[in-house]
Short mmCIF file of N, CA and C in Angstrom, two decimals:
data_model
loop_
_atom_site.label_atom_id
_atom_site.label_comp_id
_atom_site.label_asym_id
_atom_site.label_seq_id
_atom_site.Cartn_x
_atom_site.Cartn_y
_atom_site.Cartn_z
N MET A 1 12.10 5.00 0.00
CA MET A 1 12.86 4.63 0.92
C MET A 1 14.04 3.72 0.07
N THR A 2 14.89 3.58 1.09
CA THR A 2 16.50 2.80 0.34
C THR A 2 16.26 1.38 0.55
N ASP A 3 16.10 1.02 2.04
CA ASP A 3 16.01 -0.47 2.57
C ASP A 3 15.20 -0.83 2.03
N GLU A 4 15.40 -2.11 1.69
CA GLU A 4 14.82 -3.34 1.61
C GLU A 4 14.76 -3.99 2.32
N ILE A 5 13.76 -4.45 3.06
CA ILE A 5 13.89 -5.67 3.63
C ILE A 5 13.55 -7.23 3.41
N THR A 6 14.95 -7.49 3.15
CA THR A 6 15.06 -8.93 2.29
C THR A 6 14.66 -10.38 3.17
N THR A 7 12.97 -10.43 3.33
CA THR A 7 12.83 -11.65 3.68
C THR A 7 12.52 -12.88 3.14
N LEU A 8 12.57 -12.74 1.77
CA LEU A 8 12.18 -13.84 0.82
C LEU A 8 12.94 -14.62 -0.03
N PRO A 9 12.94 -15.82 0.57
CA PRO A 9 13.99 -16.71 -0.82
C PRO A 9 14.09 -16.32 -1.90
N THR A 10 14.70 -16.85 -2.72
CA THR A 10 14.87 -15.98 -4.29
C THR A 10 14.54 -17.19 -4.75
N ASP A 11 13.93 -18.06 -4.51
CA ASP A 11 13.22 -19.35 -5.59
C ASP A 11 12.10 -19.03 -5.49
N THR A 12 11.12 -19.22 -6.43
CA THR A 12 9.80 -18.92 -7.21
C THR A 12 9.13 -19.78 -6.26
N GLU A 13 9.49 -21.16 -5.63
CA GLU A 13 8.28 -21.44 -5.33
C GLU A 13 7.85 -20.82 -3.72
N SER A 14 8.95 -19.65 -3.04
CA SER A 14 8.84 -19.18 -1.92
C SER A 14 7.70 -18.13 -2.21
N VAL A 15 7.77 -17.91 -2.83
CA VAL A 15 7.56 -15.88 -3.56
C VAL A 15 5.92 -16.50 -3.65
N THR A 16 4.98 -15.30 -3.11
CA THR A 16 3.57 -15.61 -3.54
C THR A 16 3.18 -15.48 -5.09
N PRO A 17 2.37 -15.80 -5.69
CA PRO A 17 2.07 -15.59 -7.04
C PRO A 17 1.74 -14.20 -7.25
N THR A 18 1.27 -13.27 -6.46
CA THR A 18 0.81 -12.03 -6.55
C THR A 18 2.63 -11.24 -6.97
N TYR A 19 3.63 -11.89 -6.08
CA TYR A 19 4.98 -11.39 -5.99
C TYR A 19 5.54 -11.65 -7.00
N ALA A 20 5.10 -13.03 -7.62
CA ALA A 20 6.06 -13.44 -8.49
C ALA A 20 6.02 -12.27 -9.71
N LEU A 21 4.18 -12.10 -9.69
CA LEU A 21 3.57 -11.54 -11.24
C LEU A 21 4.42 -10.33 -11.36
N TRP A 22 4.09 -9.23 -9.94
CA TRP A 22 5.22 -8.36 -10.31
C TRP A 22 6.58 -8.20 -10.58
N ARG A 23 6.91 -9.20 -10.31
CA ARG A 23 8.40 -9.42 -10.69
C ARG A 23 8.82 -9.57 -11.81
N ARG A 24 8.02 -10.56 -12.69
CA ARG A 24 8.19 -10.87 -14.18
C ARG A 24 7.37 -9.89 -14.83
N LEU A 25 6.77 -8.82 -14.73
CA LEU A 25 6.39 -7.78 -15.63
C LEU A 25 7.30 -6.91 -15.63
N PRO A 26 6.99 -6.07 -16.60
CA PRO A 26 8.07 -4.98 -17.20
C PRO A 26 8.21 -3.88 -16.35
N GLN A 27 9.51 -3.63 -15.48
CA GLN A 27 9.23 -2.75 -14.38
C GLN A 27 9.39 -0.79 -15.17
N ASN A 28 8.11 -0.95 -15.45
CA ASN A 28 8.14 0.52 -15.97
C ASN A 28 6.48 1.02 -15.60
N ALA A 29 5.76 2.12 -16.40
CA ALA A 29 4.61 1.88 -16.26
C ALA A 29 3.58 1.56 -16.91
N LEU A 30 4.15 0.33 -18.29
CA LEU A 30 3.18 -0.38 -18.44
C LEU A 30 2.78 -1.45 -17.75
N GLY A 31 4.23 -2.14 -17.18
CA GLY A 31 4.49 -3.28 -16.36
C GLY A 31 3.38 -2.85 -15.16
N ALA A 32 3.66 -1.65 -14.50
CA ALA A 32 2.59 -1.09 -13.47
C ALA A 32 1.55 -1.38 -13.68
N ALA A 33 0.90 -0.35 -15.01
CA ALA A 33 -0.51 -0.67 -15.40
C ALA A 33 -1.33 -2.10 -15.35
N LEU A 34 0.06 -2.77 -16.04
CA LEU A 34 -0.93 -4.24 -15.98
C LEU A 34 -0.93 -5.08 -14.90
N PHE A 35 -0.32 -4.94 -13.95
CA PHE A 35 -0.15 -5.66 -12.59
C PHE A 35 -1.64 -4.66 -11.37
N SER A 36 -1.39 -3.15 -11.62
CA SER A 36 -2.83 -2.80 -11.20
C SER A 36 -4.10 -3.17 -12.17
N VAL A 37 -4.06 -3.54 -13.00
CA VAL A 37 -5.85 -3.85 -13.54
C VAL A 37 -5.56 -5.16 -12.87
N GLY A 38 -5.03 -6.70 -12.89
CA GLY A 38 -4.57 -7.51 -12.69
C GLY A 38 -5.14 -7.50 -11.16
N MET A 39 -4.43 -6.49 -10.24
CA MET A 39 -4.94 -6.71 -9.16
C MET A 39 -6.57 -6.14 -9.24
N VAL A 40 -7.07 -4.92 -10.01
CA VAL A 40 -8.65 -5.23 -9.22
C VAL A 40 -9.34 -5.91 -9.74
N ALA A 41 -8.78 -6.86 -10.91
CA ALA A 41 -9.66 -8.10 -11.31
C ALA A 41 -10.01 -8.67 -10.32
N ARG A 42 -8.61 -9.26 -9.23
CA ARG A 42 -8.74 -10.29 -8.27
C ARG A 42 -9.21 -9.97 -7.18
N VAL A 43 -9.34 -8.64 -6.64
CA VAL A 43 -9.88 -7.82 -5.54
C VAL A 43 -10.85 -6.62 -5.73
N PRO A 44 -11.84 -6.47 -6.85
CA PRO A 44 -12.88 -5.55 -7.42
C PRO A 44 -12.87 -4.28 -6.48
N TYR A 45 -12.94 -4.55 -5.53
CA TYR A 45 -13.59 -3.20 -4.04
C TYR A 45 -12.27 -2.45 -4.34
N PHE A 46 -10.53 -2.93 -4.22
CA PHE A 46 -10.00 -1.82 -5.26
C PHE A 46 -10.30 -1.21 -6.16
N GLY A 47 -10.82 -1.14 -6.85
CA GLY A 47 -11.59 -0.84 -8.44
C GLY A 47 -11.63 0.50 -8.02
N THR A 48 -12.63 1.00 -6.75
CA THR A 48 -13.27 1.88 -6.56
C THR A 48 -12.70 2.99 -6.62
N ILE A 49 -11.37 3.26 -6.15
CA ILE A 49 -10.63 4.24 -6.29
C ILE A 49 -9.26 4.16 -7.11
N LEU A 50 -9.18 3.09 -7.98
CA LEU A 50 -8.83 3.54 -9.31
C LEU A 50 -7.12 3.50 -8.93
N PRO A 51 -6.49 2.50 -7.90
CA PRO A 51 -5.13 2.28 -8.04
C PRO A 51 -4.34 2.07 -8.52
N SER A 52 -3.24 2.72 -8.54
CA SER A 52 -2.13 2.29 -9.43
C SER A 52 -0.90 1.75 -8.53
N VAL A 53 -0.77 0.85 -8.89
CA VAL A 53 1.04 0.20 -7.83
C VAL A 53 2.04 1.23 -8.90
N LYS A 54 3.07 1.52 -7.54
CA LYS A 54 3.94 1.70 -8.40
C LYS A 54 5.45 1.36 -7.65
N GLU A 55 5.16 0.73 -6.52
CA GLU A 55 6.60 0.19 -6.17
C GLU A 55 5.71 -1.05 -5.08
N LEU A 56 6.57 -2.20 -4.95
CA LEU A 56 6.45 -3.25 -4.17
C LEU A 56 8.13 -4.08 -4.49
N ARG A 57 7.94 -4.44 -3.01
CA ARG A 57 8.89 -5.23 -2.72
C ARG A 57 8.90 -5.45 -0.93
N PRO A 58 9.22 -6.37 -0.93
CA PRO A 58 9.35 -7.02 0.70
C PRO A 58 9.42 -5.82 1.89
N GLY A 59 8.50 -5.61 2.25
CA GLY A 59 8.27 -4.35 3.16
C GLY A 59 7.84 -2.97 3.09
N TYR A 60 7.62 -3.30 1.85
CA TYR A 60 7.40 -1.73 0.81
C TYR A 60 6.33 -1.73 -0.20
N CYS A 61 5.59 -0.74 -0.05
CA CYS A 61 4.55 -0.83 -1.36
C CYS A 61 4.14 0.54 -1.67
N GLU A 62 4.06 1.24 -2.73
CA GLU A 62 3.80 2.32 -3.06
C GLU A 62 2.19 2.28 -4.28
N VAL A 63 1.58 2.82 -3.85
CA VAL A 63 -0.07 3.04 -4.69
C VAL A 63 -0.45 4.33 -4.87
N THR A 64 -0.78 4.89 -5.77
CA THR A 64 -1.45 6.04 -6.09
C THR A 64 -3.17 5.72 -6.55
N ALA A 65 -3.58 6.95 -5.97
CA ALA A 65 -5.32 6.91 -6.54
C ALA A 65 -4.94 8.54 -6.74
N PRO A 66 -5.94 8.68 -8.19
CA PRO A 66 -6.22 9.82 -8.53
C PRO A 66 -7.24 10.50 -7.88
N LYS A 67 -7.62 11.60 -7.80
CA LYS A 67 -9.02 12.49 -6.95
C LYS A 67 -9.60 12.29 -8.55
N TRP A 68 -11.19 11.75 -8.23
CA TRP A 68 -12.32 11.43 -9.35
C TRP A 68 -13.55 11.58 -8.57
N PHE A 69 -14.44 12.08 -9.46
CA PHE A 69 -15.64 12.09 -8.46
C PHE A 69 -16.15 10.94 -7.98
N GLY A 70 -15.26 9.62 -8.09
CA GLY A 70 -15.92 8.36 -7.48
C GLY A 70 -15.24 8.72 -6.16
N VAL A 71 -14.30 9.06 -5.52
CA VAL A 71 -14.16 9.08 -4.54
C VAL A 71 -14.17 10.53 -3.64
N HIS A 72 -15.08 12.09 -3.96
CA HIS A 72 -15.51 12.65 -3.61
C HIS A 72 -16.43 12.65 -2.25
N ASN A 73 -15.99 13.20 -1.24
CA ASN A 73 -17.12 13.35 -0.12
C ASN A 73 -17.66 14.72 -0.31
N HIS A 74 -18.95 15.02 0.37
CA HIS A 74 -20.00 16.22 0.11
C HIS A 74 -19.08 17.58 -0.05
N ILE A 75 -17.74 17.49 0.65
CA ILE A 75 -17.06 18.98 0.28
C ILE A 75 -16.14 19.19 -0.91
N GLY A 76 -16.68 18.03 -1.60
CA GLY A 76 -15.38 17.59 -2.71
C GLY A 76 -13.94 17.73 -2.60
N THR A 77 -13.61 17.04 -1.33
CA THR A 77 -12.20 16.58 -1.50
C THR A 77 -12.29 14.84 -1.21
N PHE A 78 -11.15 13.99 -1.32
CA PHE A 78 -11.01 12.91 -1.58
C PHE A 78 -11.89 11.77 0.15
N HIS A 79 -12.22 11.55 -0.21
CA HIS A 79 -13.33 10.86 1.14
C HIS A 79 -12.79 9.98 2.00
N ALA A 80 -12.41 10.22 3.41
CA ALA A 80 -11.62 9.20 4.40
C ALA A 80 -11.73 8.41 4.18
N ILE A 81 -12.81 7.34 4.12
CA ILE A 81 -13.01 5.96 3.71
C ILE A 81 -12.60 5.60 2.20
N ALA A 82 -12.16 6.13 1.36
CA ALA A 82 -11.75 5.82 0.00
C ALA A 82 -10.32 6.11 0.37
N ALA A 83 -9.53 6.53 1.69
CA ALA A 83 -8.38 7.04 1.54
C ALA A 83 -8.06 5.78 2.30
N CYS A 84 -9.05 5.43 3.39
CA CYS A 84 -8.81 3.99 4.19
C CYS A 84 -8.96 2.38 3.44
N ASN A 85 -9.31 3.09 1.64
CA ASN A 85 -9.12 2.09 0.96
C ASN A 85 -7.81 1.73 0.10
N LEU A 86 -7.33 3.07 0.17
CA LEU A 86 -6.08 3.30 -0.29
C LEU A 86 -5.30 2.39 0.32
N ALA A 87 -5.18 2.59 1.75
CA ALA A 87 -4.55 2.19 2.64
C ALA A 87 -4.21 0.77 2.78
N GLU A 88 -5.46 -0.07 2.68
CA GLU A 88 -5.87 -1.16 2.63
C GLU A 88 -5.08 -2.02 1.72
N THR A 89 -4.97 -1.12 0.07
CA THR A 89 -4.41 -1.99 -1.16
C THR A 89 -3.08 -1.64 -1.21
N ALA A 90 -2.42 -1.04 -0.37
CA ALA A 90 -1.17 -0.81 0.04
C ALA A 90 -0.98 -1.39 0.85
N MET A 91 -1.25 -1.99 2.08
CA MET A 91 -1.11 -3.31 2.95
C MET A 91 -1.19 -4.83 2.15
N GLY A 92 -2.13 -4.41 1.33
CA GLY A 92 -2.35 -6.02 0.98
C GLY A 92 -1.53 -6.24 -0.19
N MET A 93 -0.79 -5.46 -0.85
CA MET A 93 0.06 -5.62 -1.60
C MET A 93 1.58 -5.91 -0.71
N LEU A 94 2.02 -5.04 0.00
CA LEU A 94 3.01 -5.46 0.75
C LEU A 94 3.01 -6.51 1.44
N MET A 95 1.74 -6.91 1.92
CA MET A 95 1.93 -8.33 2.77
C MET A 95 2.27 -9.52 1.92
N GLU A 96 1.71 -9.52 0.62
CA GLU A 96 2.25 -10.57 -0.54
C GLU A 96 3.19 -10.46 -1.00
N ALA A 97 3.89 -9.54 -0.80
CA ALA A 97 5.30 -9.34 -1.19
C ALA A 97 5.89 -9.90 0.31
N SER A 98 5.56 -9.69 1.03
CA SER A 98 6.83 -10.03 2.20
C SER A 98 6.45 -11.03 3.10
N THR A 99 4.90 -11.82 2.88
CA THR A 99 4.96 -12.87 3.68
C THR A 99 5.69 -14.39 3.21
N PRO A 100 6.26 -15.04 3.50
CA PRO A 100 7.06 -16.35 3.21
C PRO A 100 5.32 -16.96 2.60
N THR A 101 5.67 -18.24 1.65
CA THR A 101 4.33 -18.96 1.47
C THR A 101 4.14 -20.09 2.17
N ALA A 102 5.00 -20.19 3.04
CA ALA A 102 4.70 -21.23 4.61
C ALA A 102 3.62 -20.69 5.34
N LEU A 103 3.59 -18.76 5.34
CA LEU A 103 2.62 -18.47 6.41
C LEU A 103 0.80 -17.89 5.29
N ARG A 104 -0.16 -17.31 6.09
CA ARG A 104 -1.07 -16.93 5.79
C ARG A 104 -1.04 -15.06 6.24
N TRP A 105 -1.83 -14.81 5.98
CA TRP A 105 -1.91 -13.15 6.78
C TRP A 105 -3.56 -12.98 6.26
N LEU A 106 -3.90 -12.24 7.34
CA LEU A 106 -5.60 -11.83 6.78
C LEU A 106 -5.58 -10.47 8.03
N PRO A 107 -6.28 -9.27 7.38
CA PRO A 107 -6.25 -8.08 8.51
C PRO A 107 -7.25 -8.47 9.50
N LYS A 108 -6.54 -7.98 10.69
CA LYS A 108 -7.42 -8.13 11.97
C LYS A 108 -7.99 -6.83 12.31
N GLY A 109 -7.32 -5.98 11.87
CA GLY A 109 -7.96 -3.99 12.87
C GLY A 109 -7.47 -3.38 12.15
N MET A 110 -7.78 -1.98 12.00
CA MET A 110 -7.42 -0.61 11.66
C MET A 110 -7.49 0.32 12.01
N THR A 111 -6.35 1.42 12.18
CA THR A 111 -6.51 2.78 13.29
C THR A 111 -6.37 3.56 11.92
N SER A 112 -6.95 4.57 11.93
CA SER A 112 -6.92 5.70 10.79
C SER A 112 -6.88 7.08 11.86
N GLN A 113 -6.16 7.81 11.09
CA GLN A 113 -6.10 9.48 11.50
C GLN A 113 -5.82 10.31 10.63
N TYR A 114 -7.27 10.83 10.62
CA TYR A 114 -7.32 12.36 9.41
C TYR A 114 -6.47 13.30 10.12
N LEU A 115 -5.40 13.49 9.19
CA LEU A 115 -4.36 15.26 9.92
C LEU A 115 -4.74 16.05 8.65
N ALA A 116 -5.55 15.71 7.64
CA ALA A 116 -5.69 17.29 6.50
C ALA A 116 -6.87 16.93 5.46
N LYS A 117 -7.29 18.30 5.29
CA LYS A 117 -8.60 17.82 3.97
C LYS A 117 -7.23 17.35 2.64
N ALA A 118 -7.82 16.15 1.79
CA ALA A 118 -7.30 16.23 0.83
C ALA A 118 -7.41 16.12 -0.40
N THR A 119 -7.14 16.93 -0.87
CA THR A 119 -7.91 17.87 -1.86
C THR A 119 -7.43 17.36 -3.24
N THR A 120 -6.34 16.58 -3.32
CA THR A 120 -5.28 16.27 -4.35
C THR A 120 -5.79 14.42 -5.00
N GLY A 121 -4.94 14.27 -5.97
CA GLY A 121 -4.88 12.77 -5.67
C GLY A 121 -3.84 11.95 -4.63
N LEU A 122 -4.12 10.92 -4.30
CA LEU A 122 -3.35 10.44 -2.93
C LEU A 122 -2.47 9.66 -3.57
N ARG A 123 -1.13 9.61 -2.71
CA ARG A 123 -0.14 8.35 -2.69
C ARG A 123 0.13 7.83 -1.40
N SER A 124 -0.33 6.28 -1.27
CA SER A 124 0.14 5.65 0.08
C SER A 124 1.00 4.50 0.14
N VAL A 125 1.95 4.98 0.88
CA VAL A 125 3.07 3.88 0.98
C VAL A 125 3.12 3.38 2.91
N ALA A 126 2.80 2.04 2.13
CA ALA A 126 2.95 1.01 3.36
C ALA A 126 4.15 0.25 3.76
N THR A 127 4.87 0.11 5.04
CA THR A 127 6.27 -0.13 5.37
C THR A 127 6.17 -1.10 6.20
N LEU A 128 7.41 -1.99 6.70
CA LEU A 128 6.68 -3.05 7.65
C LEU A 128 7.92 -2.66 8.44
N ALA A 129 8.20 -2.38 9.61
CA ALA A 129 9.04 -2.24 10.59
C ALA A 129 10.19 -3.16 10.46
N ASP A 130 9.79 -4.50 10.61
CA ASP A 130 10.72 -5.93 10.55
C ASP A 130 10.04 -7.22 9.60
N PRO A 131 11.16 -7.74 9.34
CA PRO A 131 10.59 -9.14 8.23
C PRO A 131 9.68 -9.72 8.71
N ILE A 132 9.11 -10.41 8.35
CA ILE A 132 8.24 -11.29 8.61
C ILE A 132 8.96 -12.66 8.12
N ASP A 133 8.71 -13.75 9.35
CA ASP A 133 9.87 -14.63 9.64
C ASP A 133 9.14 -16.34 10.20
N ALA A 134 8.90 -17.19 9.82
CA ALA A 134 8.07 -18.25 10.28
C ALA A 134 8.56 -18.16 11.57
N ILE A 135 9.76 -18.36 12.03
CA ILE A 135 10.28 -18.64 13.22
C ILE A 135 9.51 -18.20 14.29
N THR A 136 9.88 -16.72 13.80
CA THR A 136 9.39 -15.91 15.54
C THR A 136 7.47 -15.39 14.92
N ILE A 137 6.87 -15.82 13.96
CA ILE A 137 5.56 -15.75 14.12
C ILE A 137 5.32 -17.07 15.05
N GLY A 138 5.71 -18.23 14.80
CA GLY A 138 5.41 -19.23 15.66
C GLY A 138 3.85 -19.90 15.07
N ASP A 139 2.70 -20.04 16.09
CA ASP A 139 1.61 -20.79 16.30
C ASP A 139 0.60 -19.31 14.99
N GLY A 140 1.20 -18.24 15.53
CA GLY A 140 0.91 -17.11 15.24
C GLY A 140 0.61 -16.04 16.02
N ALA A 141 1.04 -14.51 14.95
CA ALA A 141 1.58 -13.20 15.73
C ALA A 141 1.07 -12.16 14.88
N GLU A 142 0.78 -11.08 15.18
CA GLU A 142 0.35 -9.67 14.97
C GLU A 142 1.25 -9.13 14.16
N VAL A 143 1.18 -8.72 13.16
CA VAL A 143 2.23 -7.77 12.07
C VAL A 143 1.45 -6.50 12.10
N VAL A 144 2.12 -5.50 12.18
CA VAL A 144 1.53 -4.12 12.02
C VAL A 144 2.28 -3.43 11.11
N VAL A 145 1.46 -3.20 9.88
CA VAL A 145 2.11 -2.41 9.02
C VAL A 145 1.38 -0.69 9.17
N ASP A 146 2.43 0.09 8.72
CA ASP A 146 2.25 1.12 8.74
C ASP A 146 1.86 1.70 7.52
N ILE A 147 0.91 2.91 7.40
CA ILE A 147 0.53 3.27 6.08
C ILE A 147 0.68 5.13 6.27
N ALA A 148 1.29 5.71 5.30
CA ALA A 148 0.71 7.58 5.16
C ALA A 148 0.87 7.25 3.64
N ILE A 149 -0.14 8.58 4.17
CA ILE A 149 -0.48 8.93 3.01
C ILE A 149 -0.65 10.50 2.16
N THR A 150 -0.26 10.27 1.61
CA THR A 150 0.10 12.28 1.57
C THR A 150 -0.24 12.68 -0.22
N ASP A 151 -0.28 13.52 0.05
CA ASP A 151 -1.01 14.36 -1.13
C ASP A 151 0.19 14.41 -1.76
N LYS A 152 -0.70 15.31 -3.12
CA LYS A 152 0.53 15.64 -4.11
C LYS A 152 1.66 17.08 -3.80
N THR A 153 1.69 17.52 -2.95
CA THR A 153 1.99 18.54 -2.04
C THR A 153 3.45 17.72 -1.63
N GLY A 154 2.94 16.33 -0.94
CA GLY A 154 3.69 15.67 0.58
C GLY A 154 3.07 15.32 1.46
N LEU A 155 2.06 16.30 1.90
CA LEU A 155 1.51 16.39 3.18
C LEU A 155 0.44 15.42 3.45
N GLU A 156 1.31 14.91 4.59
CA GLU A 156 0.52 13.51 5.27
C GLU A 156 -0.44 13.86 5.02
N VAL A 157 -1.46 13.25 4.76
CA VAL A 157 -3.72 13.85 5.39
C VAL A 157 -4.26 12.88 6.10
N VAL A 158 -3.53 11.51 5.65
CA VAL A 158 -4.24 10.12 6.45
C VAL A 158 -3.20 9.61 7.28
N HIS A 159 -3.04 8.98 8.04
CA HIS A 159 -2.30 7.74 8.67
C HIS A 159 -2.54 6.52 9.41
N CYS A 160 -2.76 5.68 8.50
CA CYS A 160 -3.25 4.32 9.41
C CYS A 160 -1.87 3.53 9.48
N ALA A 161 -2.67 2.50 10.64
CA ALA A 161 -1.60 1.47 11.25
C ALA A 161 -3.05 0.01 11.20
N ILE A 162 -2.04 -0.55 10.03
CA ILE A 162 -3.48 -1.65 10.12
C ILE A 162 -2.63 -3.11 10.11
N THR A 163 -3.55 -3.92 11.15
CA THR A 163 -2.60 -5.03 12.01
C THR A 163 -3.24 -6.32 11.25
N CYS A 164 -2.11 -7.19 10.90
CA CYS A 164 -2.76 -8.35 10.25
C CYS A 164 -2.39 -9.61 11.22
N TRP A 165 -3.09 -10.64 11.26
CA TRP A 165 -2.90 -11.99 12.05
C TRP A 165 -2.19 -12.83 10.88
N VAL A 166 -0.78 -13.28 11.47
CA VAL A 166 0.09 -14.26 10.65
C VAL A 166 -0.15 -15.78 11.10
N THR A 167 -0.46 -16.26 10.37
CA THR A 167 -0.11 -17.82 11.17
C THR A 167 0.48 -18.99 9.96
N PRO A 168 0.76 -19.83 10.36
CA PRO A 168 1.41 -21.12 9.40
C PRO A 168 0.08 -21.39 8.85
N LYS A 169 0.25 -22.11 7.30
CA LYS A 169 -1.12 -22.39 6.24
C LYS A 169 -1.14 -23.81 7.22
#
């Protein structure tokens, strides 16, 4: 995706600590690995899928997870709920990068469609259709994050939409 939703001011006071850390780290494999380890330290449950944040900016987040025995289901494929965990990981990082600091967000609900067996590691891409703006949020509004989860061949195996409730702090 080449279009970037630019809703965040450039001054560091308006950027969440999570996104500020991402921007401070080297934009390479080492920086991504350090950020991913820190993310799992902050949200330990994400660690069950061994996530790696590959790209993060307002309106977009890409996270990958390897296929390993800890995410296997009874038929040896990537467990559907582990894929949902990957979707929530990408959504959470996207919301951290996209939500102005005057606002807060909480996940409210998730819909998921299991489209095909996931026989490889997975790539989750979370996107926002529109920027998050404090004026349009008002006293509170729902923001839907769209997440496409693909296997190593590019086949979409799971599709999720996570609704977040965004309010002023």
